[in-house]
Coordinates of N, CA and C in Angstrom, one line a residue:
M26 N 73.8 118.4 125.5 CA 73.4 117.3 124.6 C 73.7 116.0 125.2
I27 N 73.0 115.2 125.4 CA 73.0 113.6 125.9 C 73.8 112.9 124.9
N28 N 75.0 112.4 125.2 CA 75.5 111.3 124.6 C 75.2 109.9 124.9
I29 N 74.3 109.2 124.1 CA 74.0 108.0 124.5 C 75.0 107.1 124.6
F30 N 76.0 107.2 123.9 CA 77.2 106.2 123.9 C 77.9 106.2 125.0
Q31 N 77.8 107.4 126.0 CA 78.9 107.5 127.1 C 78.0 106.9 128.5
F32 N 76.8 106.3 128.2 CA 76.1 105.7 129.4 C 76.9 104.3 129.7
P33 N 76.9 104.1 130.9 CA 77.3 102.6 131.3 C 76.5 101.5 130.7
Y34 N 76.8 100.4 130.6 CA 75.9 99.4 130.0 C 74.8 99.1 131.2
I35 N 73.6 99.4 130.6 CA 72.5 99.1 131.7 C 71.5 98.1 131.2
A36 N 71.8 97.5 129.9 CA 71.2 96.5 129.4 C 71.6 95.0 130.1
K37 N 70.7 94.2 130.2 CA 71.3 92.9 130.8 C 72.0 92.0 129.9
N38 N 72.0 92.1 128.5 CA 72.6 91.6 127.4 C 73.1 92.6 126.4
V39 N 74.1 93.2 126.3 CA 74.5 94.3 125.4 C 74.7 93.6 124.0
H40 N 73.8 94.2 123.2 CA 73.9 93.6 121.8 C 75.2 93.7 120.9
P41 N 75.5 92.8 120.3 CA 76.9 92.7 119.6 C 76.8 94.0 118.6
N42 N 75.8 94.3 117.8 CA 76.0 95.4 116.9 C 76.0 96.7 117.6
Y43 N 75.5 96.8 118.7 CA 75.8 98.1 119.4 C 77.1 98.2 119.9
L44 N 77.6 97.1 120.4 CA 79.0 97.1 120.6 C 79.9 97.5 119.5
S45 N 79.7 96.9 118.4 CA 80.5 97.3 117.3 C 80.2 98.8 116.9
L46 N 79.2 99.4 116.9 CA 78.8 100.7 116.7 C 79.7 101.7 117.8
H47 N 79.4 101.2 119.1 CA 80.1 101.7 120.1 C 81.6 102.0 120.1
N48 N 82.2 100.8 119.6 CA 83.7 100.6 119.7 C 84.4 101.1 118.4
S49 N 83.7 101.2 117.4 CA 84.4 101.5 116.1 C 85.1 102.7 116.0
P50 N 86.2 102.7 115.6 CA 87.0 104.0 115.4 C 86.5 104.6 114.0
F51 N 85.8 104.0 113.2 CA 85.3 104.7 112.0 C 83.9 105.2 111.9
H52 N 83.3 104.9 113.1 CA 81.8 105.3 113.1 C 81.6 106.5 113.9
Q53 N 82.4 107.4 114.1 CA 82.0 108.6 115.0 C 81.1 109.5 114.4
P54 N 81.0 109.6 113.0 CA 80.1 110.4 112.3 C 78.6 109.7 112.5
A55 N 78.4 108.6 112.5 CA 77.4 107.8 112.5 C 76.8 107.9 114.2
R56 N 77.7 107.9 115.1 CA 77.4 108.1 116.4 C 77.0 109.5 116.8
D57 N 77.6 110.5 116.1 CA 77.1 111.8 116.3 C 75.8 112.1 115.7
Y58 N 75.6 111.5 114.5 CA 74.3 111.8 113.8 C 73.1 111.2 114.7
I59 N 73.4 109.7 115.2 CA 72.5 109.1 116.2 C 72.2 109.9 117.4
N60 N 73.1 110.6 118.1 CA 73.0 111.5 119.2 C 72.2 112.5 118.9
N61 N 72.6 113.2 117.6 CA 71.6 114.4 117.4 C 70.2 114.0 117.1
I62 N 69.8 113.1 116.4 CA 68.4 112.5 116.3 C 67.7 112.3 117.7
Y63 N 68.5 111.6 118.6 CA 67.9 111.0 119.7 C 67.7 112.5 120.8
N64 N 68.5 113.3 120.7 CA 68.3 114.5 121.3 C 67.1 115.4 121.0
R65 N 66.9 115.1 119.6 CA 65.7 116.2 119.1 C 64.3 115.3 119.3
M66 N 64.5 113.9 119.2 CA 63.4 113.1 119.4 C 62.7 113.0 120.8
G67 N 63.7 112.9 121.7 CA 63.3 112.7 123.1 C 63.1 111.3 123.5
D68 N 62.8 111.0 124.8 CA 62.7 109.7 125.3 C 61.7 109.8 126.4
P69 N 60.3 109.8 125.9 CA 59.4 110.0 127.1 C 59.3 109.1 128.0
N70 N 59.5 107.7 127.8 CA 59.5 106.7 128.7 C 60.8 106.3 129.4
G71 N 61.8 107.0 129.1 CA 63.2 106.8 129.5 C 63.7 105.4 129.6
Q72 N 63.3 104.6 128.4 CA 63.7 103.4 128.3 C 64.7 103.2 127.0
F73 N 64.6 104.3 126.2 CA 65.4 104.1 124.9 C 66.9 103.5 125.1
I74 N 67.6 104.1 126.0 CA 69.0 103.7 126.1 C 69.1 102.3 126.4
K75 N 68.4 101.9 127.2 CA 68.4 100.3 127.9 C 68.2 99.5 126.7
Y76 N 67.1 99.9 126.0 CA 66.9 98.9 124.8 C 67.7 99.1 123.5
F77 N 68.2 100.2 123.5 CA 69.2 100.5 122.3 C 70.5 99.6 122.4
Q78 N 70.8 99.6 123.8 CA 72.1 98.7 124.1 C 71.8 97.2 124.2
G79 N 70.6 96.9 124.4 CA 70.2 95.5 124.6 C 69.5 94.8 123.2
N80 N 68.6 94.0 123.5 CA 67.9 93.3 122.5 C 66.8 94.1 121.6
G81 N 66.8 95.2 121.9 CA 65.9 96.3 121.1 C 66.7 97.3 120.2
F82 N 68.0 96.9 119.9 CA 68.9 97.8 119.2 C 68.4 98.0 117.8
H83 N 67.9 97.1 117.0 CA 67.4 97.4 115.8 C 66.2 98.2 115.7
A84 N 65.4 97.9 116.8 CA 64.0 98.6 116.7 C 64.2 99.9 117.1
R85 N 65.2 100.2 118.0 CA 65.6 101.6 118.3 C 66.2 102.2 117.3
V86 N 67.0 101.8 116.3 CA 67.8 102.4 115.4 C 66.7 102.7 114.3
F87 N 65.7 101.9 114.1 CA 64.6 102.0 113.3 C 63.6 103.2 113.6
E88 N 63.5 103.2 115.0 CA 62.7 104.4 115.5 C 63.2 105.7 115.1
L89 N 64.5 105.8 115.5 CA 65.1 106.9 115.0 C 65.1 107.2 113.6
A90 N 65.2 106.3 112.8 CA 65.2 106.6 111.2 C 63.8 107.0 110.9
V91 N 62.8 106.6 111.3 CA 61.5 106.9 111.0 C 61.1 108.4 111.7
Y92 N 61.6 108.6 112.7 CA 61.5 110.0 113.3 C 62.1 111.1 112.3
E93 N 63.4 110.7 112.2 CA 64.1 111.7 111.2 C 63.4 111.6 109.6
Y94 N 63.0 110.7 109.2 CA 62.3 110.9 107.8 C 61.1 111.6 108.2
L95 N 60.3 111.5 109.0 CA 59.1 112.5 109.3 C 59.6 114.0 109.3
I96 N 60.6 114.2 110.2 CA 61.0 115.7 110.2 C 61.6 116.1 108.9
R97 N 62.4 115.4 108.4 CA 62.9 115.9 107.0 C 61.8 115.9 105.8
S98 N 60.7 115.4 106.1 CA 59.6 115.5 105.2 C 58.6 116.4 105.5
G99 N 59.1 117.4 106.6 CA 58.2 118.3 106.9 C 57.2 118.4 108.0
F100 N 57.1 117.2 108.7 CA 56.1 116.8 109.6 C 56.4 117.4 110.9
T101 N 55.5 118.0 111.6 CA 55.6 118.1 112.9 C 55.3 116.9 113.9
V102 N 56.3 116.6 114.8 CA 56.2 115.1 115.3 C 55.8 115.2 116.8
D103 N 54.9 114.6 117.2 CA 54.5 114.6 118.8 C 55.2 113.2 119.1
H104 N 56.0 112.9 120.0 CA 56.8 111.7 120.5 C 56.4 111.5 122.1
S105 N 55.3 112.2 122.5 CA 55.0 112.2 124.0 C 54.3 111.1 124.4
H106 N 53.7 110.4 123.7 CA 52.7 109.3 124.0 C 53.4 108.0 124.1
A107 N 52.9 107.2 125.1 CA 53.5 105.8 125.0 C 53.2 105.0 123.9
Q108 N 51.9 105.1 123.2 CA 51.5 104.5 122.1 C 50.7 105.4 121.3
P109 N 50.8 105.5 120.1 CA 51.9 104.9 119.2 C 53.1 105.8 119.4
D110 N 54.1 105.4 118.4 CA 55.3 106.0 118.8 C 55.2 107.6 118.3
F111 N 54.6 108.0 117.4 CA 54.6 109.3 116.8 C 53.3 109.7 116.4
I112 N 53.0 110.9 116.6 CA 51.7 111.5 115.8 C 52.3 112.8 115.1
A113 N 51.9 112.5 113.8 CA 52.8 113.5 112.8 C 51.7 114.4 112.2
T114 N 52.0 115.8 112.1 CA 51.0 116.6 111.6 C 51.8 117.5 110.5
K115 N 51.0 117.6 109.4 CA 51.5 118.3 108.2 C 50.3 118.9 107.5
D116 N 50.3 120.3 107.0 CA 49.2 120.7 106.2 C 47.9 120.6 106.9
G117 N 47.6 120.5 108.1 CA 46.3 120.2 108.7 C 46.1 118.7 108.9
S118 N 46.8 117.8 108.4 CA 46.4 116.5 108.3 C 47.4 115.8 109.7
V119 N 46.7 114.7 110.2 CA 47.3 114.2 111.4 C 47.4 112.8 111.2
I120 N 48.6 112.1 111.4 CA 48.7 110.6 111.2 C 49.4 110.1 112.3
C121 N 48.8 109.0 112.8 CA 49.5 108.3 114.0 C 50.4 107.1 113.6
I122 N 51.5 107.0 114.0 CA 52.5 106.2 113.1 C 53.2 105.4 114.4
E123 N 53.2 103.9 114.2 CA 53.9 103.0 115.1 C 55.0 102.4 114.3
A124 N 56.2 102.5 115.0 CA 57.5 101.9 114.3 C 57.5 100.7 114.9
T125 N 57.8 99.6 114.2 CA 58.0 98.3 114.9 C 59.1 97.5 113.9
T126 N 59.7 96.3 114.4 CA 60.4 95.5 113.6 C 60.1 94.0 113.8
S127 N 60.4 93.2 112.7 CA 60.3 91.7 112.8 C 61.6 91.2 113.3
N128 N 61.8 90.6 114.4 CA 63.0 90.3 115.0 C 63.3 88.9 115.0
I129 N 64.4 88.6 115.4 CA 65.0 87.0 115.5 C 63.9 86.3 116.5
A130 N 63.4 85.2 116.1 CA 62.6 84.5 116.9 C 63.1 84.3 118.4
D131 N 64.2 83.8 118.5 CA 64.7 83.5 120.0 C 65.3 84.8 120.7
G132 N 65.0 86.0 120.3 CA 65.6 87.1 120.7 C 66.5 88.0 119.9
N133 N 66.4 89.2 119.8 CA 67.2 90.0 119.0 C 68.4 90.7 119.5
D134 N 69.4 89.6 119.9 CA 70.7 89.7 120.5 C 71.9 89.2 119.6
Q135 N 71.5 88.9 118.4 CA 72.4 88.0 117.5 C 72.9 89.4 116.5
D136 N 74.2 89.2 116.1 CA 74.7 89.9 114.9 C 73.9 89.7 113.7
I137 N 73.2 90.5 113.0 CA 72.6 90.5 111.8 C 73.0 91.3 110.7
S138 N 74.4 91.6 110.8 CA 75.0 92.5 109.8 C 75.1 91.9 108.5
A139 N 75.3 92.6 107.6 CA 75.4 91.9 106.1 C 76.6 90.9 106.2
L140 N 77.5 91.0 106.9 CA 78.7 89.9 106.6 C 78.3 88.7 107.0
H141 N 77.0 88.3 107.6 CA 76.7 87.2 108.0 C 75.7 86.6 107.1
T142 N 75.3 87.4 105.9 CA 74.2 86.9 105.1 C 74.7 85.8 104.3
K143 N 73.9 84.6 104.3 CA 74.1 83.6 103.4 C 73.6 83.6 102.0
L144 N 74.2 83.1 101.1 CA 73.9 83.2 99.6 C 72.9 81.9 99.5
L145 N 71.9 82.5 98.9 CA 70.7 81.5 98.5 C 70.4 81.6 97.1
F146 N 70.1 80.3 96.6 CA 69.7 80.2 95.2 C 68.4 79.4 95.0
D147 N 67.8 79.8 93.8 CA 66.7 79.1 93.3 C 65.6 78.8 94.3
D148 N 65.4 77.6 94.5 CA 64.1 77.3 95.4 C 64.4 77.8 96.8
D149 N 65.5 77.7 97.4 CA 65.7 78.2 98.9 C 65.4 79.9 98.7
L150 N 66.0 80.4 97.8 CA 65.8 82.0 97.7 C 64.2 82.3 97.4
Q151 N 63.6 81.6 96.8 CA 62.2 81.6 96.5 C 61.4 81.5 97.8
E152 N 61.6 80.6 98.3 CA 61.0 80.1 99.7 C 61.3 81.3 100.6
K153 N 62.4 81.9 100.8 CA 62.7 82.9 101.7 C 62.1 84.3 101.4
V154 N 61.9 84.5 100.1 CA 61.3 85.7 99.6 C 60.0 85.6 99.7
Y155 N 59.2 84.6 99.1 CA 57.8 84.6 98.8 C 57.1 84.1 100.0
R156 N 57.8 83.3 100.9 CA 57.1 82.6 102.1 C 57.4 83.0 103.4
E157 N 58.7 82.8 103.6 CA 59.3 83.3 105.0 C 59.1 84.8 105.3
F158 N 59.6 85.5 104.3 CA 59.5 87.1 104.4 C 58.1 87.5 104.9
P159 N 57.0 87.2 104.0 CA 55.7 87.7 104.4 C 55.2 87.0 105.7
K160 N 55.7 85.6 105.8 CA 54.9 85.1 107.1 C 55.6 85.8 108.2
R161 N 56.8 86.2 108.3 CA 57.3 86.9 109.5 C 56.7 88.5 109.7
M162 N 56.6 88.9 108.5 CA 56.2 90.4 108.5 C 54.5 90.4 108.9
L163 N 53.8 89.3 108.6 CA 52.5 89.4 108.7 C 52.3 89.1 110.2
S164 N 53.2 88.2 110.9 CA 53.0 87.8 112.2 C 53.2 89.2 113.0
C165 N 54.2 90.0 112.7 CA 54.4 91.3 113.4 C 53.3 92.2 113.2
L166 N 52.5 92.3 112.1 CA 51.6 93.2 111.8 C 50.2 92.7 112.7
S167 N 50.0 91.5 112.5 CA 49.0 90.9 113.3 C 49.1 91.2 115.0
K168 N 50.2 91.2 115.5 CA 50.3 91.4 116.9 C 50.0 93.0 117.0
K169 N 50.5 93.7 116.1 CA 50.1 95.3 116.4 C 48.6 95.5 116.2
T170 N 47.8 94.9 115.3 CA 46.5 94.9 115.2 C 45.6 94.7 116.6
K171 N 46.4 93.8 117.3 CA 45.5 93.5 118.5 C 45.8 94.5 119.6
K172 N 46.5 95.4 119.5 CA 46.8 96.5 120.4 C 45.6 97.6 120.3
K173 N 44.9 97.6 119.3 CA 43.6 98.5 119.2 C 44.0 99.9 119.5
Y174 N 44.9 100.4 118.6 CA 45.3 101.8 118.8 C 44.2 102.6 118.4
H175 N 43.2 102.3 117.8 CA 42.1 103.1 117.4 C 41.3 103.6 118.6
T176 N 41.4 102.8 119.6 CA 40.7 103.1 120.8 C 41.4 104.2 121.8
L177 N 42.6 104.5 121.5 CA 43.3 105.4 122.4 C 42.9 106.8 121.9
T178 N 42.6 107.8 122.8 CA 42.2 109.1 122.8 C 43.0 109.8 121.6
Q179 N 44.2 109.6 121.8 CA 45.1 110.4 120.8 C 45.0 109.8 119.3
C180 N 44.5 108.5 119.3 CA 44.3 108.1 117.9 C 42.9 108.2 117.2
K181 N 41.7 108.4 118.1 CA 40.5 108.2 117.4 C 40.2 109.3 116.3
G182 N 39.7 108.6 115.1 CA 39.5 109.4 114.0 C 40.6 109.8 113.3
K183 N 41.9 109.3 113.4 CA 43.0 109.3 112.7 C 43.6 108.3 112.1
P184 N 44.1 108.2 110.9 CA 44.6 106.9 110.1 C 45.9 106.7 110.9
L185 N 46.1 105.3 111.0 CA 47.3 104.5 111.7 C 48.0 104.0 110.6
V186 N 49.5 104.4 110.7 CA 50.5 103.8 109.8 C 51.4 103.0 110.6
V187 N 51.5 101.6 110.3 CA 52.5 100.8 111.0 C 53.7 100.8 110.1
A188 N 55.0 101.2 110.5 CA 56.1 101.3 109.7 C 56.9 100.1 110.3
L189 N 57.2 99.1 109.3 CA 57.7 97.6 109.8 C 58.9 97.4 109.2
A190 N 59.9 97.0 109.7 CA 61.2 96.6 109.2 C 61.6 95.4 109.4
P191 N 62.3 94.7 108.4 CA 62.5 93.3 108.7 C 64.0 93.0 109.4
Y192 N 64.1 92.8 110.4 CA 65.4 92.5 111.2 C 65.5 91.2 111.8
F193 N 64.8 90.2 111.1 CA 65.0 88.8 111.7 C 66.0 87.8 111.5
E194 N 66.9 88.5 110.5 CA 68.1 87.5 110.2 C 69.1 88.2 109.4
P195 N 70.4 87.8 109.3 CA 71.3 88.7 108.4 C 70.8 88.6 107.0
G196 N 70.9 89.9 106.4 CA 70.4 90.0 104.9 C 68.8 90.1 104.8
S197 N 67.9 90.2 105.8 CA 66.6 90.2 105.8 C 66.1 91.6 105.1
V198 N 66.9 92.7 105.4 CA 66.4 93.8 105.0 C 66.6 94.0 103.2
T199 N 67.4 92.8 102.7 CA 67.6 92.9 101.3 C 66.6 92.0 100.6
L200 N 65.5 91.5 101.3 CA 64.5 90.8 100.8 C 63.5 91.7 100.3
T201 N 62.9 91.4 99.1 CA 61.9 92.5 98.5 C 60.5 92.5 99.1
D202 N 60.3 93.8 99.5 CA 59.0 94.0 100.3 C 57.7 93.6 99.3
G203 N 58.2 93.5 97.7 CA 57.1 93.4 96.8 C 56.4 91.9 97.1
S204 N 57.2 91.0 97.7 CA 56.8 89.7 97.9 C 55.7 89.7 99.1
L205 N 55.4 90.9 99.9 CA 54.4 90.9 100.6 C 53.1 91.4 100.3
V206 N 53.2 91.7 98.9 CA 51.8 92.4 98.5 C 50.6 91.3 98.4
Y207 N 51.1 90.1 97.9 CA 50.1 89.0 97.8 C 49.5 88.6 99.2
A208 N 50.3 88.7 100.2 CA 49.8 88.2 101.6 C 49.0 89.3 102.2
L209 N 49.1 90.5 101.8 CA 48.5 91.7 102.3 C 47.1 91.9 101.5
Y210 N 47.2 91.7 100.1 CA 46.0 92.1 99.1 C 45.7 91.0 98.3
G211 N 46.2 89.9 98.3 CA 45.9 88.8 97.5 C 45.9 89.0 96.2
V212 N 46.9 89.8 95.6 CA 47.3 90.0 94.3 C 48.7 90.1 94.4
G213 N 49.4 89.8 93.0 CA 50.9 89.8 92.9 C 51.4 88.4 92.7
E214 N 52.7 88.3 93.0 CA 53.3 86.9 92.8 C 53.4 86.3 94.1
T215 N 53.3 84.9 94.1 CA 53.7 84.3 95.4 C 54.5 82.9 94.8
Y216 N 54.8 82.0 95.8 CA 55.5 81.0 95.5 C 55.1 79.7 96.2
G217 N 54.5 78.7 95.4 CA 53.9 77.7 95.9 C 52.6 78.1 96.6
P218 N 52.0 77.2 97.5 CA 50.6 77.7 98.0 C 50.7 79.0 98.9
P219 N 49.8 79.9 98.9 CA 49.9 81.0 99.6 C 50.0 80.8 101.0
I220 N 50.7 81.7 101.8 CA 51.0 81.5 103.3 C 49.5 81.6 104.0
S221 N 48.6 82.4 103.5 CA 47.3 82.5 104.0 C 46.4 82.5 102.9
K222 N 45.2 81.8 103.1 CA 44.1 81.9 102.1 C 43.3 83.3 102.1
I223 N 43.5 84.1 103.2 CA 42.8 85.3 103.4 C 43.8 86.3 103.4
P224 N 43.6 87.3 102.6 CA 44.5 88.6 102.5 C 44.5 89.3 103.8
F225 N 45.6 90.0 104.4 CA 45.5 90.6 105.7 C 44.6 91.8 105.6
F226 N 44.5 92.4 104.4 CA 43.4 93.5 104.3 C 42.3 93.1 103.6
T227 N 41.3 92.4 104.2 CA 40.2 91.9 103.7 C 39.1 93.0 103.8
P228 N 37.8 93.0 103.1 CA 36.9 94.1 103.2 C 36.5 94.4 104.6
R229 N 36.4 93.2 105.5 CA 36.2 93.2 106.8 C 37.1 94.0 107.7
E230 N 38.5 93.7 107.5 CA 39.6 94.4 108.1 C 39.4 96.0 107.8
R231 N 39.3 96.3 106.5 CA 39.2 97.7 106.0 C 38.0 98.6 106.8
N232 N 37.0 97.7 106.9 CA 35.9 98.6 107.4 C 35.9 98.7 109.0
N233 N 36.9 97.9 109.6 CA 37.0 98.1 111.0 C 38.2 99.1 111.4

């Protein structure tokens, strides 16, 4: 079994959250579980450890989590393609899945652990939940739609699921994903003027 925590530092800038996990005397069970998932999932392009150590730390952890969720849910998972991340099969149905994260705007090499979460109240909290959160998540989704996964041989005729996690600042994972519904479908709650007059999933988008 490959122990990804025993590799020398190959990332240009080692992520502070990776260092915390690597050096913690209390997180050996977490390191063992991550190693277990990694060895079962595989690393088809050989870049996982580099990004796991560096500015792709949170994205790689999320990738591991999505893989393990699929396995625990009874899917057979193909992780051999460069894109999308996974092709999952269960009961004769096949789904293409791309795991991605909304990251810190100036590079995902900052410590975004819960200890650094700022307390927000009233208008500041509403702004964060109903405007900034959807805006950042929609930006990430929009980038993914430009990849044209539906044109890839392994994706043709199959549904595509984009699994998206918010890692753009400390505490971002605690913001409600329900606030994204209005931006996606044009229904539900918003705060102030909508961030977009056209929902992400318009009839034209769905037909494409």
